[in-house]
Structures are given as structure tokens and as C-alpha cells.
Coordinates of C-alpha atoms and ligand atoms in Angstrom, one line a residue:
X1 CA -80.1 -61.4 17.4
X2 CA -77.4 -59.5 16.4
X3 CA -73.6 -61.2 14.9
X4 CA -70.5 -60.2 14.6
X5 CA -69.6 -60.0 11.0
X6 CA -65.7 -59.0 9.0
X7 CA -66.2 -57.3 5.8
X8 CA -64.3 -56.4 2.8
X9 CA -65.2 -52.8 1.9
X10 CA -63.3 -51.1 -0.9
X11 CA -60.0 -52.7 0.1
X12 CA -61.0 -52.1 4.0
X13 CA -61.4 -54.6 6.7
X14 CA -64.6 -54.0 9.1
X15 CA -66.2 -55.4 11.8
X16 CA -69.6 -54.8 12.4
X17 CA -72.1 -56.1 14.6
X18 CA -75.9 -56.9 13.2
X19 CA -78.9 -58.5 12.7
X20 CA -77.6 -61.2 9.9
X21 CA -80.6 -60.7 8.1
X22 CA -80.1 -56.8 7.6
X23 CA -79.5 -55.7 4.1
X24 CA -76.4 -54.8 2.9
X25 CA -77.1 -51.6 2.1
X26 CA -78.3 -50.1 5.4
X27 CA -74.7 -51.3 7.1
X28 CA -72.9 -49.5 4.3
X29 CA -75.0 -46.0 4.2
X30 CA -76.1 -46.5 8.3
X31 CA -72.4 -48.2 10.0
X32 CA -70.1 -47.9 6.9
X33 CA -71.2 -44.0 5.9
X34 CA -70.8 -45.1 2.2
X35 CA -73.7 -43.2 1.5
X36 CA -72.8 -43.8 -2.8
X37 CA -75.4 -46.4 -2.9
X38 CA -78.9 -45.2 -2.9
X39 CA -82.1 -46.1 -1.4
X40 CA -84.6 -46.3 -3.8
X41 CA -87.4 -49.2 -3.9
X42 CA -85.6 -51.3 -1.2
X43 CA -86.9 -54.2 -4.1
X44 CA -84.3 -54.8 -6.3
X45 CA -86.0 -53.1 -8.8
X46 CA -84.4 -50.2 -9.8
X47 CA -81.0 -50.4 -9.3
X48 CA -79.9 -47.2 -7.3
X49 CA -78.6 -49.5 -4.5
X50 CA -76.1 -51.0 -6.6
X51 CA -72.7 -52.6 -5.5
X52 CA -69.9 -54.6 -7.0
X53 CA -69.0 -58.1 -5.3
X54 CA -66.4 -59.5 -6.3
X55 CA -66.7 -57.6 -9.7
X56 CA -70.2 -58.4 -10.2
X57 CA -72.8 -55.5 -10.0
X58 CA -75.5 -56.6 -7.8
X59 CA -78.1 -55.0 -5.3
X60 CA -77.2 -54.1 -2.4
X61 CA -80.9 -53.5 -0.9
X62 CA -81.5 -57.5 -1.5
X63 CA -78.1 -59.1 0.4
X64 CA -78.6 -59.9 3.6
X65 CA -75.5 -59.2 5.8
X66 CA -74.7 -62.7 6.2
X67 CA -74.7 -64.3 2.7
X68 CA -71.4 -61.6 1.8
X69 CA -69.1 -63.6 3.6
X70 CA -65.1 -62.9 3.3
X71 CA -66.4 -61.4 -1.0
X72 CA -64.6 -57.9 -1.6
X73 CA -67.6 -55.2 -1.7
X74 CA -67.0 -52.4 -3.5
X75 CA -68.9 -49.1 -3.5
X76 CA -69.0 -45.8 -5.3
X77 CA -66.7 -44.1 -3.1
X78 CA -64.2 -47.2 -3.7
X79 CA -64.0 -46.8 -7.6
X80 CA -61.5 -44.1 -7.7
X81 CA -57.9 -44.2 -6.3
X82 CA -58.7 -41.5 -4.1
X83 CA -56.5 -39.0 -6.1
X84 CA -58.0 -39.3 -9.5
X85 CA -61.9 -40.8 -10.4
X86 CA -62.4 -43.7 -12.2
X87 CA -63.1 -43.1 -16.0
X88 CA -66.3 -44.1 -15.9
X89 CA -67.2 -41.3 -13.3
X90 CA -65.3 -39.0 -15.2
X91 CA -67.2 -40.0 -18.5
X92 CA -70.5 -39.3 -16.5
X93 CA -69.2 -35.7 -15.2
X94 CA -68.1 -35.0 -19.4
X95 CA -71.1 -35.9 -20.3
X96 CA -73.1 -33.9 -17.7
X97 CA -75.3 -37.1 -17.5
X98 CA -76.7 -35.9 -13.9
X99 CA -80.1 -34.5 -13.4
X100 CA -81.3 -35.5 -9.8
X101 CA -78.1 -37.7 -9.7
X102 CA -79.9 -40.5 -8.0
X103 CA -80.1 -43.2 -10.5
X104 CA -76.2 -42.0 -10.6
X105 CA -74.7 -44.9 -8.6
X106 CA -76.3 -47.4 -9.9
X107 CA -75.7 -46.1 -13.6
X108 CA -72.5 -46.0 -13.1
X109 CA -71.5 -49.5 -11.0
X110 CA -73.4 -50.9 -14.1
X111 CA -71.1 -49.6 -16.4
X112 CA -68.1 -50.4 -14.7
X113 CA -69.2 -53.8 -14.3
X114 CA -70.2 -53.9 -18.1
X115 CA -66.7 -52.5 -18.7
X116 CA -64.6 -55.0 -16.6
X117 CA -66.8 -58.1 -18.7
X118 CA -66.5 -56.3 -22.3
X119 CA -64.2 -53.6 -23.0
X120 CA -65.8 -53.0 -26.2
X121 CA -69.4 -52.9 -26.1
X122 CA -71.8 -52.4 -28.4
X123 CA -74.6 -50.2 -28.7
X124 CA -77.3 -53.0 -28.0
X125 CA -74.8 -54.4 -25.2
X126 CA -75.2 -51.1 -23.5
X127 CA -78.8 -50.8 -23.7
X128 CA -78.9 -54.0 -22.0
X129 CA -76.6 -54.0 -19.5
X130 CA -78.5 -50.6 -18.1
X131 CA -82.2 -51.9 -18.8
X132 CA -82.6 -53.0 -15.2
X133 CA -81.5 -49.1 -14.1
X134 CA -83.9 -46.7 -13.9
X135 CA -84.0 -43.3 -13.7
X136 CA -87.3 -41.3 -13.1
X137 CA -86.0 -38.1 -15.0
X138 CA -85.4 -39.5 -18.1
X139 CA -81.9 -38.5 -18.8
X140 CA -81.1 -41.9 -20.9
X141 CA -79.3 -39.9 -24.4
X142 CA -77.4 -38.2 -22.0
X143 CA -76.6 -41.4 -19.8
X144 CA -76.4 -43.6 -23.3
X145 CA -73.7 -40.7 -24.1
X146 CA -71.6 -40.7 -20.9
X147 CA -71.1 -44.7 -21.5
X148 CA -69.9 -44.0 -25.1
X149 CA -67.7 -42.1 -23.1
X150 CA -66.7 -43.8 -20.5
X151 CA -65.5 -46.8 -23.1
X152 CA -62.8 -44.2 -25.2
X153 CA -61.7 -43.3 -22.2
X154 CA -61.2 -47.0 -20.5
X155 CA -59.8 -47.8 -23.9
X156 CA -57.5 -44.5 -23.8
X157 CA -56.6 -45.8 -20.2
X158 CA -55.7 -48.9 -21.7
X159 CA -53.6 -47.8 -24.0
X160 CA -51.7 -45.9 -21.6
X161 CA -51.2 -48.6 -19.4
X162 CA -49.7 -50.3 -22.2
X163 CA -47.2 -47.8 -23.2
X164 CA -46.3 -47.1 -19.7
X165 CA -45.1 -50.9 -19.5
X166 CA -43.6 -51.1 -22.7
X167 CA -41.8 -48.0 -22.0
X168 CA -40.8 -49.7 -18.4
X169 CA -39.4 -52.8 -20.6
X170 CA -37.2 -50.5 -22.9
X171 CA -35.5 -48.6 -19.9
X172 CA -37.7 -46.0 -19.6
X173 CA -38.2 -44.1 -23.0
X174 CA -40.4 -41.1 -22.9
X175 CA -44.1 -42.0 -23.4
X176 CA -47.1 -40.0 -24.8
X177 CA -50.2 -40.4 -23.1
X178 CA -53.3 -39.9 -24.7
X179 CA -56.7 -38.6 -23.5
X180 CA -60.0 -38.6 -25.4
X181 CA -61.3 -34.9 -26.3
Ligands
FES1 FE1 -82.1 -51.6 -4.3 FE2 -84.0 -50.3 -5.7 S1 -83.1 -49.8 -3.8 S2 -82.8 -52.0 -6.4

């Protein structure tokens, strides 16, 4: 029998009306058209349906509608301020770290949500934090690379942010922003 539900979708408020057992992930790619997360094993096995909630990156193919509650959801399409992408996108794009693209979302949710918890990760802290991620065309150095990546430029961004305050504090002295080659 179907509920009324309120979500919190990438700073959105929605009402939607459902089955409370129905996945996440069909009301954002079937009543939301937030078609960033993926479809892939509808298990929670590889990772393409991923989502952030609350800042954690978790799949989306496994929530049932009612367990999100009044949690801020945020999908692919949410990452970026809708002017610029986030770095982590960007990093992906640098790196041309696409082949089919559909392990894409999940990749890169991971990696935000690797990002947000450690700034600085290491090598192995990569590896693990995609392990649960597949993709089926084996594009991993290329992926590995696009994370480098994606941490000089959330580092670069940073920095910025810092300078733009400090200039803010000091009256608003000229500032040079930097951006990873
Ligand atoms: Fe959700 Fe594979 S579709 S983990």
C-alpha cells in the first residue's frame, strides 16, 4: 500500500507517494529523474547505485523508501553547484577515467565520501575505500589516477578557500588562486 513520504534530495524538498518498501533508487531514477545513480545488480554488490546520506556513501538499490526518513540524500547530479562540477568529477573528466562510464557514479560518490572523511589519503586508503566498486571494463590505473587527482585538486580547493578568507579578514587584498596542472 502505497505512503506518502517528504524527502531531502540534493538540498530539495519532495513529496512522493510509494510503496514504503520500494528502493531508493527506483524513486530517484523513476519519480525523481536523477538518473546519476545506476542500476546495476540491484544487490548491493557492486556499487553503481551509490548515494550519499547524510555524507555517508551507501547503496541506494538496498534502502527501502521508508528507512530515509527526514536524512539529506545526495545524488550525482547534486555534487556540483550547478555552475561549476565538483573536483572530484572534474578529476575523473582530467583523467579520462570513463570507458562505459557506468561504474562512474558510484566511483565517484566513493571518492567524495572518502574525501569528506580523509582529506589526505593514502594509496592503500584508496584502494580500499573503492574495493566494494566494480567496474566490468577494467579501467582501475585510470580510476586509481583520477582519485590522485581528485585529492590535489580538493586540496588546491582548500587552499583557496583559505586564502579567500584570509584575504576577507585583511580587507580584501588581492588573492592568487591556484589550480593543479
Ligand atoms: Fe546497487 Fe549494484 S545496483 S549495488
Amino acid at each position: 500500500m502505497s505512503k506518502a513520504f517528504q524527502l531531502d534530495v540534493n538540498g530539495s524538498q519532495w513529496a512522493v507517494e510509494a510503496d514504503p518498501k520500494t528502493p531508493l533508487l527506483y524513486i530517484l531514477r523513476n519519480d525523481l529523474a536523477l538518473n546519476g545513480p545506476k542500476f546495476g545488480c540491484g544487490l548491493g554488490e557492486c556499487g553503481a547505485c551509490s548515494i550519499l546520506v547524510d555524507g555517508r556513501a551507501v547503496r541506494a538499490c538496498t534502502i527501502p523508501l521508508s528507512a530515509v526518513g527526514s536524512r539529506c540524500v545526495t545524488t550525482l547530479e547534486g555534487l556540483g553547484d550547478g555552475d561549476n562540477l565538483h573536483p572530484v568529477q572534474q578529476a575523473f573528466i582530467d583523467a579520462a577515467a570513463a570507458q562505459c562510464g557506468y561504474c562512474l557514479n558510484g566511483m565517484i560518490i566513493a571518492t567524495v565520501a572518502l574525501l569528506q572523511q580523509n582529506p589526505s589519503p593514502s594509496e592503500a586508503d584508496i584502494r580500499e575505500a573503492l574495493r566494494h566498486n566494480l567496474c566490468r571494463c577494467g579501467t582501475h590505473i585510470e580510476i586509481l589516477a583520477a582519485v590522485r587527482g581528485a585529492v590535489e585538486l580538493s586540496q588546491a580547493d582548500l587552499r583557496n578557500e583559505a586564502a579567500r578568507k584570509v584575504a576577507r579578514m585583511s580587507g580584501g587584498a588581492t588573492e592568487t588562486l591556484e589550480r593543479p596542472q
